[in-house]
Amino acid sequence: MQLVADRSYVPTYNKQMNLINKTKYVINPLLILLQQQNINANLDELNLLTSISLSSLTNLQLTELLDRLNKHDTLNLIILELTNCELSNDNVVILNIIIGKSKNLKTLKLSEGNLTLEQLNELTNLINHQSIETLNLFSNNIYKSEEINIISDLLKNKNLKTLDIGDNYFSKSDFLIISNSLRNNKTLTKLNLGAYDNSNGLENILRALPFTVVSSINLEKNRFQDYNIILETLKPITTLTSLNLMDTRIDNNIAKNIADLLKSNIPPLKQLNLSKNVFGYTGIIDLAKSLITNTTLTELDIMHNNPVAITELQVALALGSVRGVQNHLAIARVQAVDAQAAHAAQAAQATQVAQAAQAAQTRAVQAAQVEQATQAAQAAQAAQATQAAQAAQAAQAELVIARAQARLAAQVAQEAQEAQAHLEVRAIEVVQAAQAVQAAQTAHTAAQAAEQATEDAVAVLTELATALSINKTLIRLKINFPLPLNWDQLMNITDETFIILMKRLVNVHFTVPQQLGNDGMRIFGNKLDKSLNENNQLEELSIFSEECMIKYIINFLNKNRTLTKLSLSKNSDNSDNFTKLVEVLLPISWKSIFPTLNTLKLIKYQFNGTNTSKFGELLMTNKVLTTLSLIDCNIDQKGVEILTKNLNSWYLTTFNFENSNISDSLIIPFASALGKKNAKLKTLSFSNNNITDTGATHLAKALESNNVLTSLSLNNNKITYNGALKLVNALQNNSTLRDLYISDNSIINYLEKDQLKKIVKQNTTLYKFYCF
């Protein structure tokens, strides 16, 4: 029997073993958790379990589980997985005993637990438990030398086949210590060493691996100082069939080196993940060419890399900006020359006036000295009194004139300074204009690169088609690339090329350019339909198009039995609404057209009462679709009323209504549907909308009666402390909600946020509360 509680998938267990007796046992936090996951189990008979997989348990829930397991003398556990659980020291002591009682334990996972040195020391039974084949200690903040030594001892288990020690804090010397413990290991087949910011020395572990046994290595999210050393270290591993290098900053040069490995078929890789890196078309072409001689690879993922993709509209805008800025720069230069000339004239005049004022002031001082001398000799030289008085009056007159001239000089100097400041402002404007020209020239260069990128996109398609026509082993290919931007380039892609490409793809993501026109859309749609009909493994399809492209691939959708995720989006806002899409799908039973589809995403569509009603008819016939996302859509009041009226009649468990201008008046019908007894939604998101305290109050009331919803996201709305308080207080009557997100709202007071967190801590079932 299995006990599984993981929100990422629907739990399964052996229904033939009836262990349920709800009336006999007191409801406790663990039982609440299990009931949330639709798991029925008698907690006093957990010794019959062979597999326990639980995530995000609180300390109280984990204590309950471990105590009940410890009551039994022997346990039948084969798999014990505890992810992101609150491990106290007391719990680790009991866990150590449980490991000792589980003689058949093969898999132990204690990831994201932040194990301390004391707790690692306590797990002595783990070191001596020689039957364990899979050990997962991912993301446990391990970095101390004593902790490294314990990990090293754990690796001496001669039966160990799978090891995950990624996302810890190992140094170069730590990698060396661990590698020494692995040298004598002859059983390890799978290794995860992902997510190390400083992976210097990691190659030592790779060199220590059993080259004739290990088959799978995960190095995702590492930051290698010398990638070539890593690749050279991997070459001798003759049994390596699966390699994950996702998000490791692979550029075109490194992609070429990896392509060389693929050409040589050493190591004999079957699965290779190179997604989320930074190589572009050059790297993709090199990898495509390597497929011609490669005879081992069956799965290749090169999604989300960095090809250049600039639209023709951006090119036109860039060219327009160049011309506009050039004109602005010419005018600015003329104005700058005029300002310089005016400033020079004003400066010369100010200099002359200042010199005259200084001379007048000198004469005034001299006259004042004469006046003083006259006054001193007045008693002795009475005969000269009249002459001295006249001289003094003349000197005083000159002093008044000098002062007036000085004031004039100061005024002129001030005007000169203002002219200088004005000139400096114009100079800054000239510099800014020059920078704008440089930016526009850069944009023009980018535009030219975009034109080249378009040609490169065609080259990539051609190279891939050529390689895949020769390669006979590659089955699953994941890649995203832009389509050609004009009619001629589209016509250059033959039907045969599309068919060869589509036959191997697992994920198809296309952005159809509007400038193809109606005829181009139709031709492309027919090409796509014809090629997709050759694909019997497609899982994800995303089409961004102004036209309703899905009408061209109805033939494919009627036959497809593998598609699980469909994303449809308009690539602009100026088109008809959702009606065309619904009219295309309505005549066909959705049950037959989408028998495997579980996720539907619709972006930038217009919902109204009429098309929403018809859309509801489609959903009513489908029992597989569980996730619906309406992103950046507009819906009127009538549409919301129809949507919420049928919400509990559909089979949806996840509903995302994000960035769609949802206000309080539109929230009320949703809250009403959530509060009903037949509510089915487990995950609901209204992030990035216009919900205020009024809407939050209605949702809070719904939470008090809802016993199904486990996750509610209201990030980036307009909810204040009062609305958030009502949501949090509603949890006193709610035992199912696990995650509540109300970050980026109008709660700006840290004291209010702290008060909300204190209230949340009193709740024993809520695990994640985000309020930033």
CSV table of N, CA, C and O in Angstrom, one decimal, residues 271-367:
chain,number,residue,atom,x,y,z
A,271,GLN,N,19.4,10.6,-23.8
A,271,GLN,CA,18.6,11.8,-23.4
A,271,GLN,C,19.6,12.9,-23.1
A,271,GLN,O,20.5,12.8,-22.3
A,272,LEU,N,19.4,14.1,-23.7
A,272,LEU,CA,20.2,15.3,-23.5
A,272,LEU,C,19.4,16.5,-23.3
A,272,LEU,O,18.6,16.8,-24.2
A,273,ASN,N,19.5,17.2,-22.2
A,273,ASN,CA,18.7,18.4,-21.9
A,273,ASN,C,19.6,19.6,-22.0
A,273,ASN,O,20.5,19.8,-21.1
A,274,LEU,N,19.4,20.5,-23.0
A,274,LEU,CA,20.2,21.7,-23.1
A,274,LEU,C,19.3,22.9,-23.0
A,274,LEU,O,19.7,24.0,-23.6
A,275,SER,N,18.2,22.8,-22.4
A,275,SER,CA,17.2,23.9,-22.4
A,275,SER,C,17.7,25.1,-21.4
A,275,SER,O,18.5,24.9,-20.6
A,276,LYS,N,17.1,26.3,-21.7
A,276,LYS,CA,17.3,27.4,-20.8
A,276,LYS,C,18.8,27.8,-20.8
A,276,LYS,O,19.3,28.1,-19.7
A,277,ASN,N,19.5,27.8,-21.9
A,277,ASN,CA,20.8,28.3,-22.0
A,277,ASN,C,20.9,29.5,-22.9
A,277,ASN,O,19.9,30.2,-23.1
A,278,VAL,N,22.1,29.9,-23.4
A,278,VAL,CA,22.2,31.2,-24.1
A,278,VAL,C,22.8,31.0,-25.5
A,278,VAL,O,23.2,32.0,-26.1
A,279,PHE,N,22.8,29.8,-26.0
A,279,PHE,CA,23.3,29.7,-27.4
A,279,PHE,C,22.2,30.0,-28.4
A,279,PHE,O,21.0,29.9,-28.0
A,280,GLY,N,22.6,30.4,-29.6
A,280,GLY,CA,21.6,30.9,-30.5
A,280,GLY,C,21.5,30.0,-31.8
A,280,GLY,O,21.8,28.8,-31.7
A,281,TYR,N,21.2,30.6,-32.9
A,281,TYR,CA,21.1,29.8,-34.1
A,281,TYR,C,22.3,29.0,-34.5
A,281,TYR,O,22.3,27.9,-35.0
A,282,THR,N,23.5,29.6,-34.3
A,282,THR,CA,24.7,29.0,-34.7
A,282,THR,C,24.9,27.7,-33.9
A,282,THR,O,25.3,26.6,-34.4
A,283,GLY,N,24.6,27.8,-32.6
A,283,GLY,CA,24.7,26.6,-31.7
A,283,GLY,C,23.7,25.5,-32.1
A,283,GLY,O,24.0,24.3,-32.2
A,284,ILE,N,22.5,26.0,-32.5
A,284,ILE,CA,21.4,25.0,-32.9
A,284,ILE,C,21.8,24.3,-34.2
A,284,ILE,O,21.6,23.1,-34.3
A,285,ILE,N,22.4,25.0,-35.1
A,285,ILE,CA,22.8,24.4,-36.4
A,285,ILE,C,23.9,23.4,-36.2
A,285,ILE,O,23.9,22.3,-36.7
A,286,ASP,N,24.8,23.7,-35.3
A,286,ASP,CA,25.9,22.8,-35.0
A,286,ASP,C,25.3,21.5,-34.4
A,286,ASP,O,25.7,20.4,-34.7
A,287,LEU,N,24.4,21.7,-33.5
A,287,LEU,CA,23.7,20.5,-32.9
A,287,LEU,C,23.0,19.7,-33.9
A,287,LEU,O,22.9,18.4,-33.9
A,288,ALA,N,22.3,20.4,-34.8
A,288,ALA,CA,21.5,19.7,-35.8
A,288,ALA,C,22.4,18.9,-36.7
A,288,ALA,O,22.1,17.7,-37.1
A,289,LYS,N,23.6,19.5,-37.1
A,289,LYS,CA,24.5,18.7,-38.0
A,289,LYS,C,25.0,17.5,-37.3
A,289,LYS,O,25.3,16.5,-37.9
A,290,SER,N,25.2,17.6,-36.0
A,290,SER,CA,25.7,16.4,-35.2
A,290,SER,C,24.8,15.2,-35.3
A,290,SER,O,25.2,14.1,-35.1
A,291,LEU,N,23.5,15.5,-35.5
A,291,LEU,CA,22.5,14.4,-35.5
A,291,LEU,C,22.7,13.5,-36.8
A,291,LEU,O,22.2,12.4,-36.8
A,292,ILE,N,23.4,14.0,-37.8
A,292,ILE,CA,23.6,13.3,-39.0
A,292,ILE,C,24.4,12.0,-38.7
A,292,ILE,O,24.1,10.9,-39.2
A,293,THR,N,25.4,12.1,-37.9
A,293,THR,CA,26.3,11.0,-37.6
A,293,THR,C,26.0,10.3,-36.2
A,293,THR,O,26.5,9.3,-36.0
A,294,ASN,N,25.1,11.0,-35.4
A,294,ASN,CA,24.8,10.4,-34.1
A,294,ASN,C,23.9,9.2,-34.3
A,294,ASN,O,22.9,9.3,-35.0
A,295,THR,N,24.1,8.2,-33.5
A,295,THR,CA,23.3,7.0,-33.7
A,295,THR,C,22.7,6.5,-32.3
A,295,THR,O,22.2,5.4,-32.2
A,296,THR,N,22.9,7.4,-31.3
A,296,THR,CA,22.4,6.9,-29.9
A,296,THR,C,21.3,7.8,-29.4
A,296,THR,O,20.4,7.3,-28.6
A,297,LEU,N,21.3,9.1,-29.7
A,297,LEU,CA,20.4,10.0,-29.1
A,297,LEU,C,18.9,9.8,-29.5
A,297,LEU,O,18.6,9.7,-30.6
A,298,THR,N,18.0,9.7,-28.5
A,298,THR,CA,16.6,9.5,-28.7
A,298,THR,C,15.8,10.7,-28.3
A,298,THR,O,14.7,10.9,-28.8
A,299,GLU,N,16.3,11.5,-27.3
A,299,GLU,CA,15.6,12.7,-26.8
A,299,GLU,C,16.5,13.9,-26.7
A,299,GLU,O,17.6,13.8,-26.1
A,300,LEU,N,16.1,15.0,-27.3
A,300,LEU,CA,16.9,16.2,-27.3
A,300,LEU,C,16.0,17.4,-26.9
A,300,LEU,O,15.0,17.7,-27.6
A,301,ASP,N,16.4,18.2,-25.9
A,301,ASP,CA,15.6,19.4,-25.5
A,301,ASP,C,16.5,20.6,-25.6
A,301,ASP,O,17.5,20.7,-24.9
A,302,ILE,N,16.2,21.5,-26.5
A,302,ILE,CA,16.9,22.7,-26.7
A,302,ILE,C,15.9,23.9,-26.6
A,302,ILE,O,16.1,24.9,-27.3
A,303,MET,N,14.9,23.8,-25.8
A,303,MET,CA,13.9,24.8,-25.6
A,303,MET,C,14.5,26.0,-24.9
A,303,MET,O,15.5,25.9,-24.1
A,304,HIS,N,13.9,27.2,-25.1
A,304,HIS,CA,14.2,28.4,-24.4
A,304,HIS,C,15.7,28.8,-24.4
A,304,HIS,O,16.3,29.0,-23.4
A,305,ASN,N,16.2,28.8,-25.6
A,305,ASN,CA,17.6,29.4,-25.7
A,305,ASN,C,17.5,30.8,-26.3
A,305,ASN,O,16.5,31.5,-26.1
A,306,ASN,N,18.6,31.3,-26.9
A,306,ASN,CA,18.6,32.8,-27.1
A,306,ASN,C,18.8,33.2,-28.6
A,306,ASN,O,19.7,34.0,-28.9
A,307,PRO,N,18.0,32.6,-29.5
A,307,PRO,CA,18.1,33.2,-30.9
A,307,PRO,C,17.6,34.6,-30.9
A,307,PRO,O,16.7,35.0,-30.2
A,308,VAL,N,18.1,35.4,-31.8
A,308,VAL,CA,17.7,36.8,-32.0
A,308,VAL,C,16.3,36.8,-32.7
A,308,VAL,O,16.1,36.1,-33.7
A,309,ALA,N,15.3,37.5,-32.2
A,309,ALA,CA,14.0,37.6,-32.8
A,309,ALA,C,13.5,39.0,-32.7
A,309,ALA,O,12.9,39.4,-31.6
A,310,ILE,N,13.6,39.8,-33.7
A,310,ILE,CA,13.0,41.2,-33.7
A,310,ILE,C,12.1,41.3,-34.9
A,310,ILE,O,12.4,40.9,-36.0
A,311,THR,N,10.9,41.8,-34.6
A,311,THR,CA,9.9,41.9,-35.7
A,311,THR,C,10.2,43.0,-36.6
A,311,THR,O,10.9,43.9,-36.4
A,312,GLU,N,9.5,43.0,-37.8
A,312,GLU,CA,9.7,44.0,-38.8
A,312,GLU,C,9.2,45.3,-38.3
A,312,GLU,O,9.7,46.4,-38.6
A,313,LEU,N,8.1,45.3,-37.5
A,313,LEU,CA,7.6,46.5,-36.9
A,313,LEU,C,8.7,47.2,-36.0
A,313,LEU,O,8.9,48.4,-36.1
A,314,GLN,N,9.4,46.4,-35.2
A,314,GLN,CA,10.5,47.0,-34.4
A,314,GLN,C,11.6,47.6,-35.3
A,314,GLN,O,12.2,48.6,-35.0
A,315,VAL,N,11.8,46.9,-36.4
A,315,VAL,CA,12.8,47.4,-37.4
A,315,VAL,C,12.4,48.8,-37.9
A,315,VAL,O,13.2,49.7,-38.0
A,316,ALA,N,11.1,48.9,-38.3
A,316,ALA,CA,10.6,50.2,-38.9
A,316,ALA,C,10.7,51.3,-37.8
A,316,ALA,O,11.1,52.4,-38.1
A,317,LEU,N,10.3,51.0,-36.6
A,317,LEU,CA,10.4,51.9,-35.5
A,317,LEU,C,11.8,52.4,-35.3
A,317,LEU,O,12.1,53.6,-35.0
A,318,ALA,N,12.8,51.4,-35.3
A,318,ALA,CA,14.2,51.8,-35.1
A,318,ALA,C,14.7,52.7,-36.2
A,318,ALA,O,15.3,53.7,-35.9
A,319,LEU,N,14.3,52.4,-37.5
A,319,LEU,CA,14.8,53.3,-38.6
A,319,LEU,C,14.1,54.7,-38.5
A,319,LEU,O,14.8,55.7,-38.7
A,320,GLY,N,12.9,54.7,-38.1
A,320,GLY,CA,12.2,56.0,-37.9
A,320,GLY,C,12.9,56.8,-36.8
A,320,GLY,O,13.1,58.0,-36.9
A,321,SER,N,13.3,56.1,-35.7
A,321,SER,CA,14.0,56.8,-34.6
A,321,SER,C,15.3,57.4,-35.1
A,321,SER,O,15.7,58.5,-34.7
A,322,VAL,N,16.0,56.7,-35.9
A,322,VAL,CA,17.3,57.2,-36.4
A,322,VAL,C,17.1,58.5,-37.2
A,322,VAL,O,17.8,59.5,-36.9
A,323,ARG,N,16.1,58.6,-38.1
A,323,ARG,CA,15.9,59.8,-38.8
A,323,ARG,C,15.5,60.9,-37.9
A,323,ARG,O,15.9,62.1,-38.0
A,324,GLY,N,14.6,60.6,-37.0
A,324,GLY,CA,14.1,61.7,-36.0
A,324,GLY,C,15.2,62.3,-35.2
A,324,GLY,O,15.3,63.5,-35.0
A,325,VAL,N,16.0,61.4,-34.7
A,325,VAL,CA,17.1,61.9,-33.8
A,325,VAL,C,18.2,62.6,-34.6
A,325,VAL,O,18.8,63.6,-34.1
A,326,GLN,N,18.4,62.2,-35.8
A,326,GLN,CA,19.4,62.9,-36.7
A,326,GLN,C,18.9,64.4,-36.9
A,326,GLN,O,19.7,65.3,-36.8
A,327,ASN,N,17.6,64.6,-37.2
A,327,ASN,CA,17.1,65.9,-37.3
A,327,ASN,C,17.2,66.7,-36.1
A,327,ASN,O,17.6,67.9,-36.1
A,328,HIS,N,16.9,66.1,-34.9
A,328,HIS,CA,17.0,66.8,-33.7
A,328,HIS,C,18.5,67.2,-33.4
A,328,HIS,O,18.7,68.3,-32.9
A,329,LEU,N,19.4,66.3,-33.7
A,329,LEU,CA,20.8,66.6,-33.5
A,329,LEU,C,21.2,67.8,-34.4
A,329,LEU,O,22.0,68.7,-33.9
A,330,ALA,N,20.8,67.9,-35.6
A,330,ALA,CA,21.2,69.0,-36.5
A,330,ALA,C,20.7,70.4,-35.9
A,330,ALA,O,21.4,71.4,-35.9
A,331,ILE,N,19.4,70.4,-35.5
A,331,ILE,CA,18.9,71.6,-34.9
A,331,ILE,C,19.6,72.0,-33.6
A,331,ILE,O,20.0,73.2,-33.4
A,332,ALA,N,19.9,71.0,-32.8
A,332,ALA,CA,20.6,71.3,-31.5
A,332,ALA,C,22.0,71.8,-31.8
A,332,ALA,O,22.5,72.7,-31.1
A,333,ARG,N,22.7,71.4,-32.9
A,333,ARG,CA,24.0,71.9,-33.2
A,333,ARG,C,24.0,73.3,-33.6
A,333,ARG,O,24.8,74.1,-33.2
A,334,VAL,N,23.0,73.7,-34.4
A,334,VAL,CA,22.8,75.2,-34.8
A,334,VAL,C,22.5,76.0,-33.6
A,334,VAL,O,23.1,77.1,-33.4
A,335,GLN,N,21.7,75.6,-32.7
A,335,GLN,CA,21.3,76.3,-31.5
A,335,GLN,C,22.6,76.5,-30.6
A,335,GLN,O,22.8,77.5,-30.0
A,336,ALA,N,23.4,75.4,-30.6
A,336,ALA,CA,24.6,75.5,-29.7
A,336,ALA,C,25.6,76.5,-30.3
A,336,ALA,O,26.2,77.2,-29.5
A,337,VAL,N,25.7,76.6,-31.6
A,337,VAL,CA,26.6,77.6,-32.2
A,337,VAL,C,26.2,79.0,-31.9
A,337,VAL,O,26.9,79.9,-31.5
A,338,ASP,N,24.8,79.3,-32.0
A,338,ASP,CA,24.3,80.6,-31.7
A,338,ASP,C,24.5,80.9,-30.3
A,338,ASP,O,24.9,82.1,-29.9
A,339,ALA,N,24.3,80.0,-29.4
A,339,ALA,CA,24.5,80.2,-28.0
A,339,ALA,C,25.9,80.5,-27.6
A,339,ALA,O,26.2,81.4,-26.8
A,340,GLN,N,26.8,79.9,-28.3
A,340,GLN,CA,28.3,80.1,-28.1
A,340,GLN,C,28.6,81.5,-28.5
A,340,GLN,O,29.4,82.3,-27.8
A,341,ALA,N,28.1,82.0,-29.6
A,341,ALA,CA,28.4,83.3,-30.1
A,341,ALA,C,27.9,84.4,-29.2
A,341,ALA,O,28.5,85.4,-28.8
A,342,ALA,N,26.6,84.2,-28.8
A,342,ALA,CA,26.0,85.2,-27.8
A,342,ALA,C,26.8,85.2,-26.5
A,342,ALA,O,27.0,86.3,-25.9
A,343,HIS,N,27.2,84.1,-26.1
A,343,HIS,CA,27.9,84.0,-24.8
A,343,HIS,C,29.3,84.8,-24.9
A,343,HIS,O,29.7,85.5,-24.0
A,344,ALA,N,29.9,84.6,-26.1
A,344,ALA,CA,31.2,85.3,-26.3
A,344,ALA,C,31.1,86.8,-26.3
A,344,ALA,O,31.8,87.5,-25.6
A,345,ALA,N,30.0,87.3,-26.9
A,345,ALA,CA,29.8,88.8,-27.0
A,345,ALA,C,29.4,89.3,-25.6
A,345,ALA,O,30.0,90.3,-25.2
A,346,GLN,N,28.6,88.6,-24.9
A,346,GLN,CA,28.2,89.0,-23.5
A,346,GLN,C,29.4,89.0,-22.6
A,346,GLN,O,29.6,89.8,-21.7
A,347,ALA,N,30.3,88.0,-22.7
A,347,ALA,CA,31.5,87.9,-21.9
A,347,ALA,C,32.4,89.0,-22.2
A,347,ALA,O,33.0,89.6,-21.2
A,348,ALA,N,32.6,89.4,-23.5
A,348,ALA,CA,33.5,90.5,-23.8
A,348,ALA,C,33.0,91.8,-23.2
A,348,ALA,O,33.7,92.6,-22.6
A,349,GLN,N,31.7,92.1,-23.3
A,349,GLN,CA,31.1,93.3,-22.8
A,349,GLN,C,31.2,93.3,-21.3
A,349,GLN,O,31.5,94.4,-20.7
A,350,ALA,N,31.0,92.2,-20.6
A,350,ALA,CA,31.1,92.1,-19.2
A,350,ALA,C,32.5,92.4,-18.7
A,350,ALA,O,32.8,93.1,-17.7
A,351,THR,N,33.5,92.0,-19.5
A,351,THR,CA,34.9,92.3,-19.2
A,351,THR,C,35.2,93.7,-19.2
A,351,THR,O,35.9,94.3,-18.4
A,352,GLN,N,34.7,94.4,-20.3
A,352,GLN,CA,35.0,95.8,-20.5
A,352,GLN,C,34.4,96.6,-19.3
A,352,GLN,O,35.0,97.5,-18.7
A,353,VAL,N,33.1,96.3,-19.0
A,353,VAL,CA,32.4,97.1,-18.0
A,353,VAL,C,33.1,96.9,-16.6
A,353,VAL,O,33.3,97.8,-15.8
A,354,ALA,N,33.5,95.6,-16.4
A,354,ALA,CA,34.2,95.3,-15.1
A,354,ALA,C,35.5,96.1,-15.0
A,354,ALA,O,35.9,96.6,-13.9
A,355,GLN,N,36.3,96.2,-16.1
A,355,GLN,CA,37.5,96.9,-16.1
A,355,GLN,C,37.3,98.4,-15.8
A,355,GLN,O,38.0,99.0,-15.0
A,356,ALA,N,36.2,99.0,-16.4
A,356,ALA,CA,35.9,100.4,-16.2
A,356,ALA,C,35.5,100.6,-14.7
A,356,ALA,O,35.9,101.6,-14.1
A,357,ALA,N,34.7,99.7,-14.2
A,357,ALA,CA,34.3,99.8,-12.8
A,357,ALA,C,35.5,99.7,-11.9
A,357,ALA,O,35.5,100.4,-10.9
A,358,GLN,N,36.4,98.9,-12.2
A,358,GLN,CA,37.6,98.8,-11.3
A,358,GLN,C,38.4,100.0,-11.3
A,358,GLN,O,38.9,100.5,-10.3
A,359,ALA,N,38.6,100.6,-12.5
A,359,ALA,CA,39.3,101.9,-12.6
A,359,ALA,C,38.6,103.0,-11.8
A,359,ALA,O,39.3,103.8,-11.1
A,360,ALA,N,37.3,103.1,-12.0
A,360,ALA,CA,36.5,104.1,-11.2
A,360,ALA,C,36.6,103.9,-9.7
A,360,ALA,O,36.8,104.9,-9.0
A,361,GLN,N,36.7,102.7,-9.3
A,361,GLN,CA,36.8,102.4,-7.9
A,361,GLN,C,38.2,102.8,-7.4
A,361,GLN,O,38.3,103.3,-6.3
A,362,THR,N,39.2,102.6,-8.2
A,362,THR,CA,40.6,103.0,-7.8
A,362,THR,C,40.6,104.5,-7.6
A,362,THR,O,41.2,105.0,-6.7
A,363,ARG,N,40.0,105.2,-8.6
A,363,ARG,CA,40.0,106.7,-8.5
A,363,ARG,C,39.3,107.1,-7.3
A,363,ARG,O,39.6,108.1,-6.6
A,364,ALA,N,38.2,106.4,-7.0
A,364,ALA,CA,37.4,106.8,-5.8
A,364,ALA,C,38.2,106.6,-4.5
A,364,ALA,O,38.1,107.4,-3.6
A,365,VAL,N,39.0,105.6,-4.4
A,365,VAL,CA,39.8,105.3,-3.3
A,365,VAL,C,40.9,106.4,-3.1
A,365,VAL,O,41.1,106.9,-2.0
A,366,GLN,N,41.5,106.7,-4.2
A,366,GLN,CA,42.5,107.8,-4.2
A,366,GLN,C,41.9,109.1,-3.8
A,366,GLN,O,42.5,109.8,-3.0
A,367,ALA,N,40.7,109.4,-4.3
A,367,ALA,CA,40.0,110.6,-3.9
A,367,ALA,C,39.7,110.6,-2.4
A,367,ALA,O,39.8,111.7,-1.7
